[in-house]
XYZ file of C-alpha atoms in Angstrom:
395
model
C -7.422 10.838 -2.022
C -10.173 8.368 -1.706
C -12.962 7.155 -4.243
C -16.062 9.050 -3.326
C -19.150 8.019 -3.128
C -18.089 4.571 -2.150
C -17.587 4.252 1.577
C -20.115 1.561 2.015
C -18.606 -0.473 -1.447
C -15.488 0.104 -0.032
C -15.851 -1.586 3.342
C -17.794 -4.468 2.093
C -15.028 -4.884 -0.014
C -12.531 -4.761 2.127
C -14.663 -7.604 3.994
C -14.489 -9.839 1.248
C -10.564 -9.013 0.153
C -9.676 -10.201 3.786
C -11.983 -13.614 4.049
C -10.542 -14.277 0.384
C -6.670 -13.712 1.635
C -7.456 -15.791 5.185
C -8.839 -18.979 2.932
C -6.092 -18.050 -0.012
C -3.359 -18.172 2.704
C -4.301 -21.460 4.229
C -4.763 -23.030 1.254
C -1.114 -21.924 -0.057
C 0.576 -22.615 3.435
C -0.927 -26.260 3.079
C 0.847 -26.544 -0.036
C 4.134 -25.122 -0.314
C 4.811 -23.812 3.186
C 6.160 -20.099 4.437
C 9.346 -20.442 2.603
C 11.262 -16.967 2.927
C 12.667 -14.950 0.022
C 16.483 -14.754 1.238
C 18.841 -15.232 -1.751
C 18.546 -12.131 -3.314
C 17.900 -10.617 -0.421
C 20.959 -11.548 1.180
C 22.816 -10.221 -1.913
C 21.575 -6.696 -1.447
C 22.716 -6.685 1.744
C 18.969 -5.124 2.542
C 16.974 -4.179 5.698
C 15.043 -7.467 7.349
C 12.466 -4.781 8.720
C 8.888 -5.327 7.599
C 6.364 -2.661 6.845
C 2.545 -2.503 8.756
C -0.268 -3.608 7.108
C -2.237 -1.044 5.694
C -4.362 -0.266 8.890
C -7.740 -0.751 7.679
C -6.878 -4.380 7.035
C -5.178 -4.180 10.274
C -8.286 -3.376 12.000
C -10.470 -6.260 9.745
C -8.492 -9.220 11.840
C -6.544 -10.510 8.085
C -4.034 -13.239 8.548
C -2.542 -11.877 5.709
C 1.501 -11.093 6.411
C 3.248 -7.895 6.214
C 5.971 -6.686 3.885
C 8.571 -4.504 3.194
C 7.508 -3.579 -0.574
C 10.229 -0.893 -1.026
C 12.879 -3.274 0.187
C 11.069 -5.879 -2.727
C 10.899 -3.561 -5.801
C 14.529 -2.468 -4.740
C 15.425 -6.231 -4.733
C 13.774 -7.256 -8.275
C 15.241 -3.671 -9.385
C 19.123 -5.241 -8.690
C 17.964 -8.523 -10.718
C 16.708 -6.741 -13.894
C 19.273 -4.234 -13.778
C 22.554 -6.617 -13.352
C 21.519 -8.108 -16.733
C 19.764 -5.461 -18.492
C 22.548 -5.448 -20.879
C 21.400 -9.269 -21.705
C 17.706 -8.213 -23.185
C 16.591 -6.999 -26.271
C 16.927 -3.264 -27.391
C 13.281 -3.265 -26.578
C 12.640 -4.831 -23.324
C 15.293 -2.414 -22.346
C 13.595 0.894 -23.749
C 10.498 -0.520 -21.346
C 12.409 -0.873 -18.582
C 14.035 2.473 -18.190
C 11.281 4.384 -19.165
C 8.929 3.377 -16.188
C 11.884 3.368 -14.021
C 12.745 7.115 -15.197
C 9.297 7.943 -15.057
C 9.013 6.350 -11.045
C 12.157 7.533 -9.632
C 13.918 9.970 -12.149
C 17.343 8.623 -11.184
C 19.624 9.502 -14.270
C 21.102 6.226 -14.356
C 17.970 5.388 -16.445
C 19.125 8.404 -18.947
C 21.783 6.417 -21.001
C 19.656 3.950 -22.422
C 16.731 6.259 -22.855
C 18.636 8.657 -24.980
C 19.739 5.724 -26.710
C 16.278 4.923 -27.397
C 15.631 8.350 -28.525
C 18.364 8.022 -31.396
C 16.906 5.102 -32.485
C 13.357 6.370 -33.115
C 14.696 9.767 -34.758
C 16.526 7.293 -37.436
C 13.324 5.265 -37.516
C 10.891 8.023 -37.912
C 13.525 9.165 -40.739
C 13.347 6.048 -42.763
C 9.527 6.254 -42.219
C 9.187 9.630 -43.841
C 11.127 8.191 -46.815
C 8.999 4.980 -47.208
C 5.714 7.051 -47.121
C 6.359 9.016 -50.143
C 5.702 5.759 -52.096
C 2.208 3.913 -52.322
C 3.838 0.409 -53.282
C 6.081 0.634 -50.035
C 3.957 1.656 -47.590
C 1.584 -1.595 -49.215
C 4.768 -4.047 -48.945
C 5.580 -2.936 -45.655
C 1.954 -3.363 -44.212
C 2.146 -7.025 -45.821
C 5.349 -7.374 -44.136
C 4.237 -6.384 -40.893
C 1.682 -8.575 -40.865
C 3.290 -11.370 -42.445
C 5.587 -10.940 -39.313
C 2.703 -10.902 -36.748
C 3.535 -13.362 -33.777
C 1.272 -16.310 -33.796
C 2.698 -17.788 -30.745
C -0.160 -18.283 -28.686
C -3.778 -18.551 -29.006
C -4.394 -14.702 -28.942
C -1.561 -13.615 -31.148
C -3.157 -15.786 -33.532
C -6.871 -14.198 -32.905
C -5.196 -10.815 -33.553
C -3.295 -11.813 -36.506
C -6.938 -13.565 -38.128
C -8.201 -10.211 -36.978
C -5.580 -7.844 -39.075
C -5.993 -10.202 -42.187
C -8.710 -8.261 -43.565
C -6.854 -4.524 -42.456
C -3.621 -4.877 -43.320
C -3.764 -1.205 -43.934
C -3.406 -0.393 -40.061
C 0.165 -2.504 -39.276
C 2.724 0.742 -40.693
C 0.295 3.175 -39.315
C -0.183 1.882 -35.937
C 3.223 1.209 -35.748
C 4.092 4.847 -37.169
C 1.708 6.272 -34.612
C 3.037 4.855 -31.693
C 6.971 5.930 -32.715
C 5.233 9.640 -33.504
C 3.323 9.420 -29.763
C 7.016 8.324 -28.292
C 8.722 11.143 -29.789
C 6.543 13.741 -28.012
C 6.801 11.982 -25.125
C 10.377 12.357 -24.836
C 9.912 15.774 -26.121
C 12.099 15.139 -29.710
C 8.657 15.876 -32.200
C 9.457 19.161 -32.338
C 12.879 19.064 -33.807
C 11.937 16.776 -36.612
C 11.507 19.421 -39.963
C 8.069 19.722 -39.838
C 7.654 18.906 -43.908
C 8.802 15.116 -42.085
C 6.317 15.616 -39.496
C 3.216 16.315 -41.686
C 4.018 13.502 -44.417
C 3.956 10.989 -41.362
C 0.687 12.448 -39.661
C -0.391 12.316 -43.185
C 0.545 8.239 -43.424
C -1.006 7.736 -39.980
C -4.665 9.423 -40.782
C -4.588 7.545 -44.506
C -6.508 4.881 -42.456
C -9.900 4.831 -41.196
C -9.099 5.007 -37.465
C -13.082 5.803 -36.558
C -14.013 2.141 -38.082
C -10.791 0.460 -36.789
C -10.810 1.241 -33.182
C -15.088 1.399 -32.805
C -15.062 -2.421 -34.538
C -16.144 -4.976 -31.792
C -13.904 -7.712 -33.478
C -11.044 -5.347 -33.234
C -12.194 -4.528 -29.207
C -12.867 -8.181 -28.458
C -9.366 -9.046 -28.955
C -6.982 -5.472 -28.712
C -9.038 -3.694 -25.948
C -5.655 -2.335 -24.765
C -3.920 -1.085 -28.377
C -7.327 0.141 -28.847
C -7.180 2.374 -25.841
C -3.364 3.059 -26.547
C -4.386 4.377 -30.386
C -7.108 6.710 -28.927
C -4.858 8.437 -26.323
C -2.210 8.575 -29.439
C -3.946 10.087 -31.705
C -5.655 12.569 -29.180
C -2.535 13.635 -27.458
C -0.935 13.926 -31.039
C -4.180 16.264 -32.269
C -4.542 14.501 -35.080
C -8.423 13.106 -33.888
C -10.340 12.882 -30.747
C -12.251 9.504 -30.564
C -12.233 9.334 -26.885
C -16.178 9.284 -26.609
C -16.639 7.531 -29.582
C -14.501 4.783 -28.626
C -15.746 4.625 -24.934
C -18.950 4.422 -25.906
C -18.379 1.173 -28.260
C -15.873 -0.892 -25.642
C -18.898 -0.008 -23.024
C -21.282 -1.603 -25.684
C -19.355 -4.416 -26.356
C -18.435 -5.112 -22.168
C -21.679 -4.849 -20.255
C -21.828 -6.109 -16.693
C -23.782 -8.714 -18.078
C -21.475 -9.653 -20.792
C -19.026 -9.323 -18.665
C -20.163 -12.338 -16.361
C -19.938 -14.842 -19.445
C -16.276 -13.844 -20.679
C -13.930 -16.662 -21.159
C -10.620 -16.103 -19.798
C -9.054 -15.271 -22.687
C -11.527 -12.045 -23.529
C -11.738 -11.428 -19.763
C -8.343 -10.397 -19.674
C -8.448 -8.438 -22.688
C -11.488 -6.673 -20.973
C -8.736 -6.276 -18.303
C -6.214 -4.801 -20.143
C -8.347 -2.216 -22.228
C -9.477 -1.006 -18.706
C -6.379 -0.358 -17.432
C -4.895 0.913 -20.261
C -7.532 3.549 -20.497
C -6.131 5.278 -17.641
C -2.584 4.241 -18.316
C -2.878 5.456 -21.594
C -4.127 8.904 -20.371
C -1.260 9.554 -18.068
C 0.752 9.188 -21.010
C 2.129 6.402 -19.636
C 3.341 7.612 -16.020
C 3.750 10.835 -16.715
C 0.877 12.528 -14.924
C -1.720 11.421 -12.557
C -5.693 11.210 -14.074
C -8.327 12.930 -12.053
C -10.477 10.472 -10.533
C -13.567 11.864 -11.781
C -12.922 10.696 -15.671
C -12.342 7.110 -14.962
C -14.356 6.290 -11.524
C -16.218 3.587 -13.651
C -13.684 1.713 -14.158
C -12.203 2.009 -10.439
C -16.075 0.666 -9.927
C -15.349 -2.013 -12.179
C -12.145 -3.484 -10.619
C -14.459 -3.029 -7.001
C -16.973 -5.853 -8.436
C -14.571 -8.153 -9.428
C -11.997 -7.952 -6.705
C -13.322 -10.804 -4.978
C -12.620 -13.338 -8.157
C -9.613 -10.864 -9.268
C -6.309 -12.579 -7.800
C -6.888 -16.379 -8.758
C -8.161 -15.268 -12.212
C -6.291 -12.507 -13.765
C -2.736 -13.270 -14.387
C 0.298 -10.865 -12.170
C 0.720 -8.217 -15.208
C -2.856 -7.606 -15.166
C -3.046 -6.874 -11.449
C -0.320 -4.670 -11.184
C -1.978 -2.824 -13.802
C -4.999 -2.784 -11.704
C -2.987 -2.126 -9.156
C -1.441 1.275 -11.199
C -4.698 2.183 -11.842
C -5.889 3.090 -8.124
C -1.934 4.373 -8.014
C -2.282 6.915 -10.847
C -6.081 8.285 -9.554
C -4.633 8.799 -6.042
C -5.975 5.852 -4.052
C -2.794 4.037 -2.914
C -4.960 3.505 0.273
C -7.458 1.315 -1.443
C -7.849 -2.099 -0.007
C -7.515 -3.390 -3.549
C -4.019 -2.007 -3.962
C -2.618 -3.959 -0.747
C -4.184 -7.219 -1.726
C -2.320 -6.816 -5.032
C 0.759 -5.911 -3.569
C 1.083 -9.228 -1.174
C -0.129 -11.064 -3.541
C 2.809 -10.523 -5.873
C 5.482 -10.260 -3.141
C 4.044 -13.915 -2.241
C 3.918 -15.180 -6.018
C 7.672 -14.096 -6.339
C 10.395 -16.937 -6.752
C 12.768 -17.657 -3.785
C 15.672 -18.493 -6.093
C 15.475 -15.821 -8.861
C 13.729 -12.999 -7.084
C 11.354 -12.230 -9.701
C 7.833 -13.012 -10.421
C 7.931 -16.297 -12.750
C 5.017 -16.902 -15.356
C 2.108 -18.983 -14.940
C 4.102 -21.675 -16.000
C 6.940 -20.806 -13.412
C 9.319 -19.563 -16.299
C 11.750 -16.755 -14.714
C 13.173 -15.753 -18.219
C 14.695 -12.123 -17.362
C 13.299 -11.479 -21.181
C 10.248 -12.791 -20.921
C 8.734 -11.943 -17.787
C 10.201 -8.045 -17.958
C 6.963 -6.199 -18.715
C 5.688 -8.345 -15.442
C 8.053 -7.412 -13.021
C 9.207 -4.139 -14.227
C 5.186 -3.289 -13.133
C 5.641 -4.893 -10.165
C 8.572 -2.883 -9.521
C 6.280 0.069 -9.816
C 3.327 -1.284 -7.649
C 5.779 -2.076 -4.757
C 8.126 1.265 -5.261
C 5.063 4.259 -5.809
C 6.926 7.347 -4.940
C 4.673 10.530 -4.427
C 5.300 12.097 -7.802
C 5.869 10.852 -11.175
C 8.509 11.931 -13.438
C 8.084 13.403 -16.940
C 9.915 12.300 -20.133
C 12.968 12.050 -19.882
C 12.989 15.406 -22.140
C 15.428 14.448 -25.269
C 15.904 17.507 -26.881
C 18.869 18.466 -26.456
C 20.851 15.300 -25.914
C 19.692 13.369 -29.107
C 21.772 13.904 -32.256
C 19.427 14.854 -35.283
C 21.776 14.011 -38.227
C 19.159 11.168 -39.551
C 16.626 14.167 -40.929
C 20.006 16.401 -42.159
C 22.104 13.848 -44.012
């Protein structure tokens, strides 16, 4: 499916994508050489074969090289998954979710019904904890006395939740409630449980949390998360509401003057408006509700790659994937780019800093692994019902 209305966007576009690559290639050929990706590649044992270049940039004349992205994904894929064991409980619960919900492969089903046992006994010592003012106050002081603060915008976010410490247990609460209908389990908690935590969730004024530009300027993408939450829940549908004010607060011309630090966070609310609507893999979003923001990636492609960091362009990247435009120039440049930015030694796609930390740089690469691997149909879930054990709500 292509974007409509577009075709002359579209081709200048894919002009400027393929002069960008030609002078991007030359410039990174000057500096560090070709050198080949053969260690872990060697180790799988793998086809050599490379794939064609999409053949509209083909037909544009781009130096750019070709790859074999399946043969990629399925090489960082052995990496993470010989020491996925080795990170935390959560890095893991990332990981095989997206890799469920790309391939369905029931080796992923282990660790997410492990997962799934895990929230049940979380959302059960929730339940308890809301039935008492004075905890639910000490936990949101704890919460936020246990913000991160380890870079710059951890510390913006953590200045930003000093005056609403009121939202850390019910953000947290609604994102364990939104995971537990995901995986199809919200239905077998007693539904006494299920209205004292939707009760503990809506306590909070979400209307005047997630409309606030201070909160936008620096949580675009837990803003977008919390709407699709609470809407998919049907506890409260602040989709407009909340489109309108992140429109208000990013116009094109606004836009222009962003520092890097609120231009990614632009980023990231962007794609996780349509990420967040596919409820996180799970289904593809018609076109039609989020063409603007396909529009939006368009005008910045050509200052994209060199600006936004590799996590943010494979959710860019996603984006086209999920409205059905895998054949968008965009989504090619995006995918050589981060075969090209991946490490020759480790396999994976280091940090800005070069770091290849399996822990650290999971939530990059596990997208990558998506971006190179698209399948033609996602994969729901995995449904939980009848594999999780429910003895934390029947002691």
């Amino acid at each position: 499916m292509k974007i409509k209305g577009r075709s002359s966007a579209r081709l200048i576009l894919l002009f400027t994508l393929c002069f960008s690559a030609v002078q991007g290639m030359a410039v990174a050929e000057q500096a560090t050489g070709q050198a080949k990706v053969t260690d872990v590649a060697s180790t799988l044992a793998v086809s050599e074969a490379t794939a064609p270049l999409d053949p509209q940039l083909q037909a544009s004349g781009s130096a750019q090289k070709s790859y074999d992205y399946a043969r990629i994904a399925a090489e960082i894929r052995h990496v993470y998954e010989d020491d996925l064991d080795q990170l935390s409980k959560d890095k893991q619960r990332h990981y095989v979710q997206r890799l469920w919900r790309l391939a369905g492969e029931s080796q992923y089903l282990p660790l997410n019904r492990e997962y799934g046992e895990s929230l049940l006994a979380d959302l059960a010592s929730d339940a308890q904890l809301v039935k008492d003012p004075a905890l639910v106050a000490q936990r949101n002081q704890e919460l936020y006395e246990d913000f991160p603060t380890d870079s710059a915008r951890d510390r913006r976010r953590k200045e930003m939740f000093a005056q609403r410490t009121d939202m850390m247990l019910p953000r947290r609460l609604l994102f364990r409630l939104a995971q537990a209908q995901y995986h199809d389990i919200l239905p077998m908690i007693p539904e006494e449980t299920r209205e004292s935590l939707n009760a503990a969730v809506m306590a909070v004024d979400w209307r005047s949390f997630l409309t606030d530009p201070e909160v936008i300027s620096v949580y675009a993408a837990q803003v977008a998360n919390q709407v699709a939450f609470l809407y998919h829940l049907g506890l409260m549908d602040l989709r407009e509401e909340v489109l309108g004010a992140f429109q208000e607060q990013y116009s094109p011309e606004r836009v222009a003057k962003l520092d890097e630090d609120e231009y990614s966070n632009w980023l990231y609310g962007l794609t996780h408006i349509i990420i967040a609507r596919s409820r996180y893999y799970q289904q593809l979003v018609p076109e039609d509700q989020v063409e603007w923001i396909l529009k939006d990636f368009e005008r910045e492609a050509p200052s994209l790659i060199g600006r936004a960091k590799e996590d943010i362009l494979a959710e860019v990247a996603l984006c086209f994937l999920l409205t059905g435009n895998e054949d968008h120039p965009l989504v090619e440049q995006i995918r050589a780019h981060l075969a090209d930015a991946r490490d020759p030694v480790s396999g994976i796609i280091p940090s800005t800093t070069d770091d290849v930390d399996l822990e650290f740089g999971e939530h990059r690469n596990v997208l990558a692994i998506m971006v190179f691997g698209w399948g033609t149909e996602l994969t729901p879930g995995p449904d939980l019902s009848r594999s999780v054990d429910l003895s934390a709500f029947h002691p």
